[in-house]
């Protein structure tokens, strides 16, 4: 079986506060990411997965096979800003290019729950690059289906063009589904491989191991919701205590103990990219690409001032 390295891009924009998917669009993505990662683990224990955001291209967790790291980090994400589809996908692509096993196939799973503001020309260019580098793309289209479907269908068609076995999919989930994770279990993103049962093996005793808190939301949605609400209240309480004590919140670190790049060095790189206005794309070395991706991920405010996101990914 071919190994896969998968970067999952979550939509963490302000639109994710909406409650048409329970309990909110953001928290519905958390459950869905859990399901996707478990399915990848069942396909092969050597498969790796990471998570990044779509608003600013921040890499929350680099490629790993430790699901606990993913879940823990997702619980700390808060909605903010607007989604930038192109930047989010490009940063995920950069993270995949630095996977440990170069034999692992690259895949991006992107959650899109807010309007895609980029025009079809930008999306076509991005799709062409992903196709050229054999990156499969799965898109979960939810929340703003009417506005986004045409653009996303065209994008996936471009990624698949000339490569019928590329394995890229667009899954549109209507608000009537309520639970995003349940809709994905029978989708081509997971269900086509038949590797995720959602329950556990024979005997029924291991079924609860595949769900947060050991509860299957489809079997006991009220209990699952109560447990999630309790967890969120505890998180809010801890944040309030932290703010009251004046203790700074621990900054998220990318897995792998990678150091933050010197700001002056990054500024020089940014200036070089921004100044390349001639014909052809700016060609970065792998070290420069990694430097750029990590700096954008680990500098919450400075990177946005140093570098125009559109220049960063051109």
PDB file of C-alpha atoms in Angstrom:
ATOM      1  CA  UNK A   1       0.000   0.000   0.000  1.00  0.00           C
ATOM      2  CA  UNK A   2       1.274   3.480  -0.904  1.00  0.00           C
ATOM      3  CA  UNK A   3       2.093   5.630   2.111  1.00  0.00           C
ATOM      4  CA  UNK A   4       0.506   9.060   2.364  1.00  0.00           C
ATOM      5  CA  UNK A   5       1.522  12.329   3.968  1.00  0.00           C
ATOM      6  CA  UNK A   6      -1.581  14.471   4.491  1.00  0.00           C
ATOM      7  CA  UNK A   7      -1.856  18.113   5.473  1.00  0.00           C
ATOM      8  CA  UNK A   8      -5.327  19.090   6.690  1.00  0.00           C
ATOM      9  CA  UNK A   9      -6.230  22.757   6.229  1.00  0.00           C
ATOM     10  CA  UNK A  10      -8.924  23.994   8.568  1.00  0.00           C
ATOM     11  CA  UNK A  11     -11.016  27.096   7.950  1.00  0.00           C
ATOM     12  CA  UNK A  12     -10.571  29.186  11.108  1.00  0.00           C
ATOM     13  CA  UNK A  13     -12.153  32.388   9.802  1.00  0.00           C
ATOM     14  CA  UNK A  14     -14.796  34.393  11.660  1.00  0.00           C
ATOM     15  CA  UNK A  15     -17.442  32.551   9.640  1.00  0.00           C
ATOM     16  CA  UNK A  16     -16.682  29.472  11.741  1.00  0.00           C
ATOM     17  CA  UNK A  17     -18.634  30.898  14.680  1.00  0.00           C
ATOM     18  CA  UNK A  18     -21.888  29.976  12.886  1.00  0.00           C
ATOM     19  CA  UNK A  19     -23.908  27.172  14.456  1.00  0.00           C
ATOM     20  CA  UNK A  20     -25.499  25.583  11.396  1.00  0.00           C
ATOM     21  CA  UNK A  21     -23.100  22.656  11.946  1.00  0.00           C
ATOM     22  CA  UNK A  22     -23.157  21.465  15.547  1.00  0.00           C
ATOM     23  CA  UNK A  23     -21.954  22.870  17.814  1.00  0.00           C
ATOM     24  CA  UNK A  24     -20.174  25.424  15.584  1.00  0.00           C
ATOM     25  CA  UNK A  25     -18.541  25.190  12.172  1.00  0.00           C
ATOM     26  CA  UNK A  26     -15.099  25.272  13.793  1.00  0.00           C
ATOM     27  CA  UNK A  27     -15.806  22.533  16.318  1.00  0.00           C
ATOM     28  CA  UNK A  28     -17.496  20.430  13.651  1.00  0.00           C
ATOM     29  CA  UNK A  29     -14.179  20.522  11.797  1.00  0.00           C
ATOM     30  CA  UNK A  30     -12.367  19.254  14.899  1.00  0.00           C
ATOM     31  CA  UNK A  31     -14.523  16.120  14.919  1.00  0.00           C
ATOM     32  CA  UNK A  32     -14.058  15.676  11.169  1.00  0.00           C
ATOM     33  CA  UNK A  33     -10.266  16.006  11.427  1.00  0.00           C
ATOM     34  CA  UNK A  34     -10.305  13.325  14.119  1.00  0.00           C
ATOM     35  CA  UNK A  35     -12.197  10.975  11.791  1.00  0.00           C
ATOM     36  CA  UNK A  36      -9.879  11.667   8.854  1.00  0.00           C
ATOM     37  CA  UNK A  37      -6.705  11.099  10.863  1.00  0.00           C
ATOM     38  CA  UNK A  38      -8.002   7.838  12.315  1.00  0.00           C
ATOM     39  CA  UNK A  39      -8.861   6.595   8.844  1.00  0.00           C
ATOM     40  CA  UNK A  40      -5.310   7.382   7.718  1.00  0.00           C
ATOM     41  CA  UNK A  41      -3.928   5.469  10.692  1.00  0.00           C
ATOM     42  CA  UNK A  42      -6.045   2.454   9.843  1.00  0.00           C
ATOM     43  CA  UNK A  43      -4.807   2.519   6.254  1.00  0.00           C
ATOM     44  CA  UNK A  44      -1.213   2.391   7.520  1.00  0.00           C
ATOM     45  CA  UNK A  45       0.406   3.173  10.890  1.00  0.00           C
ATOM     46  CA  UNK A  46       3.216   4.838   8.928  1.00  0.00           C
ATOM     47  CA  UNK A  47       0.929   7.426   7.333  1.00  0.00           C
ATOM     48  CA  UNK A  48       1.520  10.939   8.651  1.00  0.00           C
ATOM     49  CA  UNK A  49      -0.745  13.961   8.939  1.00  0.00           C
ATOM     50  CA  UNK A  50      -0.457  17.586   9.982  1.00  0.00           C
ATOM     51  CA  UNK A  51      -2.744  20.592  10.387  1.00  0.00           C
ATOM     52  CA  UNK A  52      -2.544  24.157   9.127  1.00  0.00           C
ATOM     53  CA  UNK A  53      -4.960  27.080   8.966  1.00  0.00           C
ATOM     54  CA  UNK A  54      -6.565  28.820   6.015  1.00  0.00           C
ATOM     55  CA  UNK A  55      -6.662  32.388   7.355  1.00  0.00           C
ATOM     56  CA  UNK A  56      -2.927  32.997   7.631  1.00  0.00           C
ATOM     57  CA  UNK A  57      -1.293  29.751   6.541  1.00  0.00           C
ATOM     58  CA  UNK A  58      -0.121  28.925  10.059  1.00  0.00           C
ATOM     59  CA  UNK A  59       1.201  25.378  10.483  1.00  0.00           C
ATOM     60  CA  UNK A  60      -0.323  24.199  13.756  1.00  0.00           C
ATOM     61  CA  UNK A  61       1.216  20.711  13.739  1.00  0.00           C
ATOM     62  CA  UNK A  62       3.840  19.456  11.315  1.00  0.00           C
ATOM     63  CA  UNK A  63       3.569  15.962   9.851  1.00  0.00           C
ATOM     64  CA  UNK A  64       3.252  13.334  12.575  1.00  0.00           C
ATOM     65  CA  UNK A  65       1.484  10.048  13.308  1.00  0.00           C
ATOM     66  CA  UNK A  66       0.498  11.139  16.823  1.00  0.00           C
ATOM     67  CA  UNK A  67      -3.214  11.943  16.749  1.00  0.00           C
ATOM     68  CA  UNK A  68      -3.136  13.300  20.302  1.00  0.00           C
ATOM     69  CA  UNK A  69      -0.926  16.189  19.171  1.00  0.00           C
ATOM     70  CA  UNK A  70      -3.458  17.112  16.496  1.00  0.00           C
ATOM     71  CA  UNK A  71      -6.478  17.036  18.818  1.00  0.00           C
ATOM     72  CA  UNK A  72      -4.740  18.986  21.580  1.00  0.00           C
ATOM     73  CA  UNK A  73      -3.687  21.759  19.216  1.00  0.00           C
ATOM     74  CA  UNK A  74      -7.080  22.013  17.517  1.00  0.00           C
ATOM     75  CA  UNK A  75      -8.766  22.661  20.870  1.00  0.00           C
ATOM     76  CA  UNK A  76      -6.781  25.915  21.126  1.00  0.00           C
ATOM     77  CA  UNK A  77      -7.846  27.356  17.757  1.00  0.00           C
ATOM     78  CA  UNK A  78     -10.162  30.369  17.823  1.00  0.00           C
ATOM     79  CA  UNK A  79     -11.987  31.908  14.812  1.00  0.00           C
ATOM     80  CA  UNK A  80     -10.322  35.012  13.415  1.00  0.00           C
ATOM     81  CA  UNK A  81     -10.069  36.960  10.184  1.00  0.00           C
ATOM     82  CA  UNK A  82     -10.887  35.879   6.647  1.00  0.00           C
ATOM     83  CA  UNK A  83      -9.908  32.737   4.768  1.00  0.00           C
ATOM     84  CA  UNK A  84      -7.265  32.921   2.054  1.00  0.00           C
ATOM     85  CA  UNK A  85      -7.680  29.703   0.086  1.00  0.00           C
ATOM     86  CA  UNK A  86      -4.592  30.101  -2.087  1.00  0.00           C
ATOM     87  CA  UNK A  87      -2.201  30.951   0.757  1.00  0.00           C
ATOM     88  CA  UNK A  88      -3.575  28.148   2.929  1.00  0.00           C
ATOM     89  CA  UNK A  89      -3.105  25.513   0.213  1.00  0.00           C
ATOM     90  CA  UNK A  90       0.358  26.730  -0.747  1.00  0.00           C
ATOM     91  CA  UNK A  91       1.646  26.619   2.836  1.00  0.00           C
ATOM     92  CA  UNK A  92       0.233  23.105   3.235  1.00  0.00           C
ATOM     93  CA  UNK A  93       2.030  22.132   0.021  1.00  0.00           C
ATOM     94  CA  UNK A  94       5.319  23.498   1.353  1.00  0.00           C
ATOM     95  CA  UNK A  95       4.894  21.472   4.541  1.00  0.00           C
ATOM     96  CA  UNK A  96       4.302  18.337   2.464  1.00  0.00           C
ATOM     97  CA  UNK A  97       7.437  18.896   0.413  1.00  0.00           C
ATOM     98  CA  UNK A  98       9.453  18.544   3.597  1.00  0.00           C
ATOM     99  CA  UNK A  99       7.954  15.205   4.605  1.00  0.00           C
ATOM    100  CA  UNK A 100      10.473  12.704   5.974  1.00  0.00           C
ATOM    101  CA  UNK A 101       9.548   9.904   3.593  1.00  0.00           C
ATOM    102  CA  UNK A 102       9.851  11.136   0.032  1.00  0.00           C
ATOM    103  CA  UNK A 103       8.073   7.952  -1.085  1.00  0.00           C
ATOM    104  CA  UNK A 104       4.884   9.050   0.673  1.00  0.00           C
ATOM    105  CA  UNK A 105       2.231  10.421  -1.638  1.00  0.00           C
ATOM    106  CA  UNK A 106       1.263  14.027  -0.920  1.00  0.00           C
ATOM    107  CA  UNK A 107      -2.361  14.879  -0.135  1.00  0.00           C
ATOM    108  CA  UNK A 108      -4.119  18.017   1.071  1.00  0.00           C
ATOM    109  CA  UNK A 109      -7.537  17.910   2.729  1.00  0.00           C
ATOM    110  CA  UNK A 110      -9.014  21.420   2.863  1.00  0.00           C
ATOM    111  CA  UNK A 111     -12.106  22.487   4.776  1.00  0.00           C
ATOM    112  CA  UNK A 112     -13.830  25.441   3.131  1.00  0.00           C
ATOM    113  CA  UNK A 113     -16.673  26.949   5.136  1.00  0.00           C
ATOM    114  CA  UNK A 114     -16.432  30.613   4.164  1.00  0.00           C
ATOM    115  CA  UNK A 115     -16.436  32.459   0.811  1.00  0.00           C
ATOM    116  CA  UNK A 116     -13.476  31.837  -1.514  1.00  0.00           C
ATOM    117  CA  UNK A 117     -12.440  35.374  -2.462  1.00  0.00           C
ATOM    118  CA  UNK A 118      -9.743  34.509  -5.009  1.00  0.00           C
ATOM    119  CA  UNK A 119     -10.802  34.515  -8.654  1.00  0.00           C
ATOM    120  CA  UNK A 120     -10.794  31.453 -10.887  1.00  0.00           C
ATOM    121  CA  UNK A 121      -7.572  32.558 -12.569  1.00  0.00           C
ATOM    122  CA  UNK A 122      -5.661  32.319  -9.292  1.00  0.00           C
ATOM    123  CA  UNK A 123      -7.276  28.975  -8.496  1.00  0.00           C
ATOM    124  CA  UNK A 124      -6.413  27.619 -11.951  1.00  0.00           C
ATOM    125  CA  UNK A 125      -2.764  28.578 -11.520  1.00  0.00           C
ATOM    126  CA  UNK A 126      -2.658  26.913  -8.102  1.00  0.00           C
ATOM    127  CA  UNK A 127      -4.360  23.772  -9.405  1.00  0.00           C
ATOM    128  CA  UNK A 128      -1.848  23.528 -12.247  1.00  0.00           C
ATOM    129  CA  UNK A 129       1.062  23.641  -9.856  1.00  0.00           C
ATOM    130  CA  UNK A 130      -0.420  20.983  -7.572  1.00  0.00           C
ATOM    131  CA  UNK A 131      -1.153  18.762 -10.562  1.00  0.00           C
ATOM    132  CA  UNK A 132       2.418  19.158 -11.820  1.00  0.00           C
ATOM    133  CA  UNK A 133       3.832  18.063  -8.468  1.00  0.00           C
ATOM    134  CA  UNK A 134       1.384  15.149  -8.054  1.00  0.00           C
ATOM    135  CA  UNK A 135      -0.413  16.527  -5.012  1.00  0.00           C
ATOM    136  CA  UNK A 136      -3.890  15.077  -4.464  1.00  0.00           C
ATOM    137  CA  UNK A 137      -6.471  17.495  -3.079  1.00  0.00           C
ATOM    138  CA  UNK A 138      -9.705  16.738  -1.223  1.00  0.00           C
ATOM    139  CA  UNK A 139     -12.012  19.662  -0.461  1.00  0.00           C
ATOM    140  CA  UNK A 140     -14.812  19.608   2.101  1.00  0.00           C
ATOM    141  CA  UNK A 141     -17.215  22.317   0.940  1.00  0.00           C
ATOM    142  CA  UNK A 142     -19.692  23.315   3.650  1.00  0.00           C
ATOM    143  CA  UNK A 143     -21.450  26.347   5.041  1.00  0.00           C
ATOM    144  CA  UNK A 144     -21.298  28.562   1.930  1.00  0.00           C
ATOM    145  CA  UNK A 145     -22.018  25.920  -0.698  1.00  0.00           C
ATOM    146  CA  UNK A 146     -24.007  28.108  -3.084  1.00  0.00           C
ATOM    147  CA  UNK A 147     -21.230  30.670  -3.332  1.00  0.00           C
ATOM    148  CA  UNK A 148     -18.240  28.330  -3.519  1.00  0.00           C
ATOM    149  CA  UNK A 149     -19.315  25.217  -5.436  1.00  0.00           C
ATOM    150  CA  UNK A 150     -18.657  26.508  -8.958  1.00  0.00           C
ATOM    151  CA  UNK A 151     -15.147  27.723  -8.143  1.00  0.00           C
ATOM    152  CA  UNK A 152     -14.224  24.580  -6.231  1.00  0.00           C
ATOM    153  CA  UNK A 153     -15.612  22.240  -8.881  1.00  0.00           C
ATOM    154  CA  UNK A 154     -13.489  24.011 -11.484  1.00  0.00           C
ATOM    155  CA  UNK A 155     -10.442  23.794  -9.198  1.00  0.00           C
ATOM    156  CA  UNK A 156     -10.775  20.042  -8.613  1.00  0.00           C
ATOM    157  CA  UNK A 157     -11.452  19.446 -12.305  1.00  0.00           C
ATOM    158  CA  UNK A 158      -8.192  21.227 -13.109  1.00  0.00           C
ATOM    159  CA  UNK A 159      -6.240  19.178 -10.548  1.00  0.00           C
ATOM    160  CA  UNK A 160      -7.694  15.957 -11.998  1.00  0.00           C
ATOM    161  CA  UNK A 161      -7.343  16.926 -15.661  1.00  0.00           C
ATOM    162  CA  UNK A 162      -5.375  14.361 -17.616  1.00  0.00           C
ATOM    163  CA  UNK A 163      -4.933  12.248 -14.473  1.00  0.00           C
ATOM    164  CA  UNK A 164      -8.060  10.174 -13.850  1.00  0.00           C
ATOM    165  CA  UNK A 165      -6.315   8.341 -10.996  1.00  0.00           C
ATOM    166  CA  UNK A 166      -5.177  11.478  -9.155  1.00  0.00           C
ATOM    167  CA  UNK A 167      -7.675  10.753  -6.362  1.00  0.00           C
ATOM    168  CA  UNK A 168      -8.784  14.338  -5.768  1.00  0.00           C
ATOM    169  CA  UNK A 169     -12.368  14.909  -4.614  1.00  0.00           C
ATOM    170  CA  UNK A 170     -14.864  17.642  -3.830  1.00  0.00           C
ATOM    171  CA  UNK A 171     -17.410  16.781  -1.148  1.00  0.00           C
ATOM    172  CA  UNK A 172     -20.197  19.315  -0.546  1.00  0.00           C
ATOM    173  CA  UNK A 173     -21.981  18.915   2.772  1.00  0.00           C
ATOM    174  CA  UNK A 174     -25.316  20.754   3.207  1.00  0.00           C
ATOM    175  CA  UNK A 175     -26.213  22.378   6.502  1.00  0.00           C
ATOM    176  CA  UNK A 176     -29.026  19.872   6.924  1.00  0.00           C
ATOM    177  CA  UNK A 177     -26.352  17.240   7.658  1.00  0.00           C
ATOM    178  CA  UNK A 178     -25.623  19.010  10.987  1.00  0.00           C
ATOM    179  CA  UNK A 179     -22.633  16.801  11.772  1.00  0.00           C
ATOM    180  CA  UNK A 180     -19.727  17.196   9.375  1.00  0.00           C
ATOM    181  CA  UNK A 181     -17.890  14.099  10.570  1.00  0.00           C
ATOM    182  CA  UNK A 182     -20.873  11.830   9.904  1.00  0.00           C
ATOM    183  CA  UNK A 183     -21.176  13.092   6.328  1.00  0.00           C
ATOM    184  CA  UNK A 184     -17.484  12.437   5.682  1.00  0.00           C
ATOM    185  CA  UNK A 185     -17.597   8.812   6.843  1.00  0.00           C
ATOM    186  CA  UNK A 186     -19.501   7.837   3.689  1.00  0.00           C
ATOM    187  CA  UNK A 187     -17.714  10.274   1.368  1.00  0.00           C
ATOM    188  CA  UNK A 188     -14.945   9.466  -1.148  1.00  0.00           C
ATOM    189  CA  UNK A 189     -12.486  11.170   1.201  1.00  0.00           C
ATOM    190  CA  UNK A 190     -12.895   8.299   3.681  1.00  0.00           C
ATOM    191  CA  UNK A 191     -15.614   5.876   2.662  1.00  0.00           C
ATOM    192  CA  UNK A 192     -14.215   4.944  -0.730  1.00  0.00           C
ATOM    193  CA  UNK A 193     -11.273   3.101   0.805  1.00  0.00           C
ATOM    194  CA  UNK A 194     -13.469   1.255   3.267  1.00  0.00           C
ATOM    195  CA  UNK A 195     -10.752   1.595   5.886  1.00  0.00           C
ATOM    196  CA  UNK A 196     -12.726   3.489   8.488  1.00  0.00           C
ATOM    197  CA  UNK A 197     -15.541   1.648  10.194  1.00  0.00           C
ATOM    198  CA  UNK A 198     -16.183   4.267  12.862  1.00  0.00           C
ATOM    199  CA  UNK A 199     -16.885   1.553  15.323  1.00  0.00           C
ATOM    200  CA  UNK A 200     -14.063  -0.806  16.097  1.00  0.00           C
ATOM    201  CA  UNK A 201     -13.445  -4.420  15.429  1.00  0.00           C
ATOM    202  CA  UNK A 202     -15.231  -7.569  16.381  1.00  0.00           C
ATOM    203  CA  UNK A 203     -16.723  -7.978  19.810  1.00  0.00           C
ATOM    204  CA  UNK A 204     -17.909  -4.377  19.994  1.00  0.00           C
ATOM    205  CA  UNK A 205     -15.682  -3.665  22.972  1.00  0.00           C
ATOM    206  CA  UNK A 206     -13.309  -1.398  21.071  1.00  0.00           C
ATOM    207  CA  UNK A 207     -15.949   0.807  19.481  1.00  0.00           C
ATOM    208  CA  UNK A 208     -15.621   3.687  21.881  1.00  0.00           C
ATOM    209  CA  UNK A 209     -11.913   4.078  21.187  1.00  0.00           C
ATOM    210  CA  UNK A 210     -12.572   5.802  17.862  1.00  0.00           C
ATOM    211  CA  UNK A 211     -14.427   8.789  19.323  1.00  0.00           C
ATOM    212  CA  UNK A 212     -13.627  11.756  21.521  1.00  0.00           C
ATOM    213  CA  UNK A 213     -14.523  11.063  25.160  1.00  0.00           C
ATOM    214  CA  UNK A 214     -15.273   7.415  24.219  1.00  0.00           C
ATOM    215  CA  UNK A 215     -18.769   8.321  22.997  1.00  0.00           C
ATOM    216  CA  UNK A 216     -20.122   7.795  19.467  1.00  0.00           C
ATOM    217  CA  UNK A 217     -22.055  11.028  18.611  1.00  0.00           C
ATOM    218  CA  UNK A 218     -24.322   9.108  16.235  1.00  0.00           C
ATOM    219  CA  UNK A 219     -25.388   6.748  19.036  1.00  0.00           C
ATOM    220  CA  UNK A 220     -25.712   9.232  21.889  1.00  0.00           C
ATOM    221  CA  UNK A 221     -25.559  12.794  20.509  1.00  0.00           C
ATOM    222  CA  UNK A 222     -26.853  14.391  23.729  1.00  0.00           C
ATOM    223  CA  UNK A 223     -24.122  12.860  25.865  1.00  0.00           C
ATOM    224  CA  UNK A 224     -21.434  13.674  23.302  1.00  0.00           C
ATOM    225  CA  UNK A 225     -22.652  17.277  23.169  1.00  0.00           C
ATOM    226  CA  UNK A 226     -22.729  17.567  26.975  1.00  0.00           C
ATOM    227  CA  UNK A 227     -19.159  16.309  27.211  1.00  0.00           C
ATOM    228  CA  UNK A 228     -17.990  18.740  24.547  1.00  0.00           C
ATOM    229  CA  UNK A 229     -19.732  21.680  26.243  1.00  0.00           C
ATOM    230  CA  UNK A 230     -18.112  20.691  29.535  1.00  0.00           C
ATOM    231  CA  UNK A 231     -14.708  20.616  27.850  1.00  0.00           C
ATOM    232  CA  UNK A 232     -15.276  24.052  26.300  1.00  0.00           C
ATOM    233  CA  UNK A 233     -16.349  25.510  29.663  1.00  0.00           C
ATOM    234  CA  UNK A 234     -13.197  24.141  31.247  1.00  0.00           C
ATOM    235  CA  UNK A 235     -11.095  25.641  28.476  1.00  0.00           C
ATOM    236  CA  UNK A 236     -12.785  29.048  28.937  1.00  0.00           C
ATOM    237  CA  UNK A 237     -12.237  28.846  32.705  1.00  0.00           C
ATOM    238  CA  UNK A 238      -8.536  28.170  32.271  1.00  0.00           C
ATOM    239  CA  UNK A 239      -8.157  31.014  29.787  1.00  0.00           C
ATOM    240  CA  UNK A 240      -9.926  33.395  32.209  1.00  0.00           C
ATOM    241  CA  UNK A 241      -7.634  32.315  35.043  1.00  0.00           C
ATOM    242  CA  UNK A 242      -4.609  32.771  32.825  1.00  0.00           C
ATOM    243  CA  UNK A 243      -5.653  36.282  31.835  1.00  0.00           C
ATOM    244  CA  UNK A 244      -6.453  37.205  35.445  1.00  0.00           C
ATOM    245  CA  UNK A 245      -3.038  36.061  36.620  1.00  0.00           C
ATOM    246  CA  UNK A 246      -1.315  37.963  33.840  1.00  0.00           C
ATOM    247  CA  UNK A 247       0.575  34.872  32.713  1.00  0.00           C
ATOM    248  CA  UNK A 248       1.295  34.896  28.975  1.00  0.00           C
ATOM    249  CA  UNK A 249      -0.228  32.084  26.971  1.00  0.00           C
ATOM    250  CA  UNK A 250       2.315  29.562  25.787  1.00  0.00           C
ATOM    251  CA  UNK A 251       3.142  30.063  22.150  1.00  0.00           C
ATOM    252  CA  UNK A 252       2.403  27.076  19.915  1.00  0.00           C
ATOM    253  CA  UNK A 253       5.481  25.276  18.696  1.00  0.00           C
ATOM    254  CA  UNK A 254       5.868  23.322  15.492  1.00  0.00           C
ATOM    255  CA  UNK A 255       6.712  19.666  16.071  1.00  0.00           C
ATOM    256  CA  UNK A 256      10.307  18.808  15.383  1.00  0.00           C
ATOM    257  CA  UNK A 257      11.957  21.512  17.559  1.00  0.00           C
ATOM    258  CA  UNK A 258      12.557  23.865  14.622  1.00  0.00           C
ATOM    259  CA  UNK A 259      13.914  27.249  15.652  1.00  0.00           C
ATOM    260  CA  UNK A 260      12.366  30.574  14.687  1.00  0.00           C
ATOM    261  CA  UNK A 261      14.202  32.234  11.829  1.00  0.00           C
ATOM    262  CA  UNK A 262      16.027  35.470  12.506  1.00  0.00           C
ATOM    263  CA  UNK A 263      13.715  38.388  11.651  1.00  0.00           C
ATOM    264  CA  UNK A 264      16.329  40.304   9.651  1.00  0.00           C
ATOM    265  CA  UNK A 265      17.143  37.246   7.585  1.00  0.00           C
ATOM    266  CA  UNK A 266      13.463  36.689   6.903  1.00  0.00           C
ATOM    267  CA  UNK A 267      13.000  40.337   5.942  1.00  0.00           C
ATOM    268  CA  UNK A 268      15.772  40.036   3.365  1.00  0.00           C
ATOM    269  CA  UNK A 269      14.118  36.937   1.908  1.00  0.00           C
ATOM    270  CA  UNK A 270      10.745  38.687   1.834  1.00  0.00           C
ATOM    271  CA  UNK A 271      12.231  41.698   0.075  1.00  0.00           C
ATOM    272  CA  UNK A 272      13.805  39.433  -2.541  1.00  0.00           C
ATOM    273  CA  UNK A 273      10.496  37.710  -3.243  1.00  0.00           C
ATOM    274  CA  UNK A 274       8.488  40.921  -3.251  1.00  0.00           C
ATOM    275  CA  UNK A 275      10.963  42.562  -5.618  1.00  0.00           C
ATOM    276  CA  UNK A 276      10.714  39.792  -8.215  1.00  0.00           C
ATOM    277  CA  UNK A 277       8.302  41.427 -10.599  1.00  0.00           C
ATOM    278  CA  UNK A 278       9.781  40.073 -13.802  1.00  0.00           C
ATOM    279  CA  UNK A 279       8.624  37.132 -15.874  1.00  0.00           C
ATOM    280  CA  UNK A 280       8.591  33.655 -14.322  1.00  0.00           C
ATOM    281  CA  UNK A 281       8.150  32.455 -10.757  1.00  0.00           C
ATOM    282  CA  UNK A 282      10.712  33.088  -8.072  1.00  0.00           C
ATOM    283  CA  UNK A 283      12.513  29.801  -7.443  1.00  0.00           C
ATOM    284  CA  UNK A 284      13.357  29.206  -3.779  1.00  0.00           C
ATOM    285  CA  UNK A 285      15.617  26.507  -2.450  1.00  0.00           C
ATOM    286  CA  UNK A 286      14.106  23.963  -0.073  1.00  0.00           C
ATOM    287  CA  UNK A 287      15.804  25.659   2.888  1.00  0.00           C
ATOM    288  CA  UNK A 288      14.316  29.023   1.890  1.00  0.00           C
ATOM    289  CA  UNK A 289      10.870  27.495   1.459  1.00  0.00           C
ATOM    290  CA  UNK A 290      11.054  25.883   4.883  1.00  0.00           C
ATOM    291  CA  UNK A 291      12.276  29.150   6.366  1.00  0.00           C
ATOM    292  CA  UNK A 292       9.349  30.991   4.826  1.00  0.00           C
ATOM    293  CA  UNK A 293       6.711  28.470   5.864  1.00  0.00           C
ATOM    294  CA  UNK A 294       7.965  28.245   9.431  1.00  0.00           C
ATOM    295  CA  UNK A 295       8.289  31.989   9.828  1.00  0.00           C
ATOM    296  CA  UNK A 296       4.732  32.505   8.607  1.00  0.00           C
ATOM    297  CA  UNK A 297       3.571  29.822  11.034  1.00  0.00           C
ATOM    298  CA  UNK A 298       5.463  30.839  14.140  1.00  0.00           C
ATOM    299  CA  UNK A 299       5.379  34.643  13.898  1.00  0.00           C
ATOM    300  CA  UNK A 300       1.805  35.647  14.685  1.00  0.00           C
ATOM    301  CA  UNK A 301       2.014  39.306  13.797  1.00  0.00           C
ATOM    302  CA  UNK A 302       5.432  40.162  12.415  1.00  0.00           C
ATOM    303  CA  UNK A 303       5.228  37.998   9.322  1.00  0.00           C
ATOM    304  CA  UNK A 304       2.111  39.707   8.080  1.00  0.00           C
ATOM    305  CA  UNK A 305       3.888  43.073   8.220  1.00  0.00           C
ATOM    306  CA  UNK A 306       7.017  41.806   6.547  1.00  0.00           C
ATOM    307  CA  UNK A 307       5.511  39.971   3.645  1.00  0.00           C
ATOM    308  CA  UNK A 308       2.490  40.253   1.413  1.00  0.00           C
ATOM    309  CA  UNK A 309       0.908  36.727   1.467  1.00  0.00           C
ATOM    310  CA  UNK A 310       0.304  36.851  -2.265  1.00  0.00           C
ATOM    311  CA  UNK A 311       3.979  37.478  -2.897  1.00  0.00           C
ATOM    312  CA  UNK A 312       4.917  34.700  -0.512  1.00  0.00           C
ATOM    313  CA  UNK A 313       3.280  32.047  -2.589  1.00  0.00           C
ATOM    314  CA  UNK A 314       3.719  33.272  -6.121  1.00  0.00           C
TER     315      UNK A 314
END
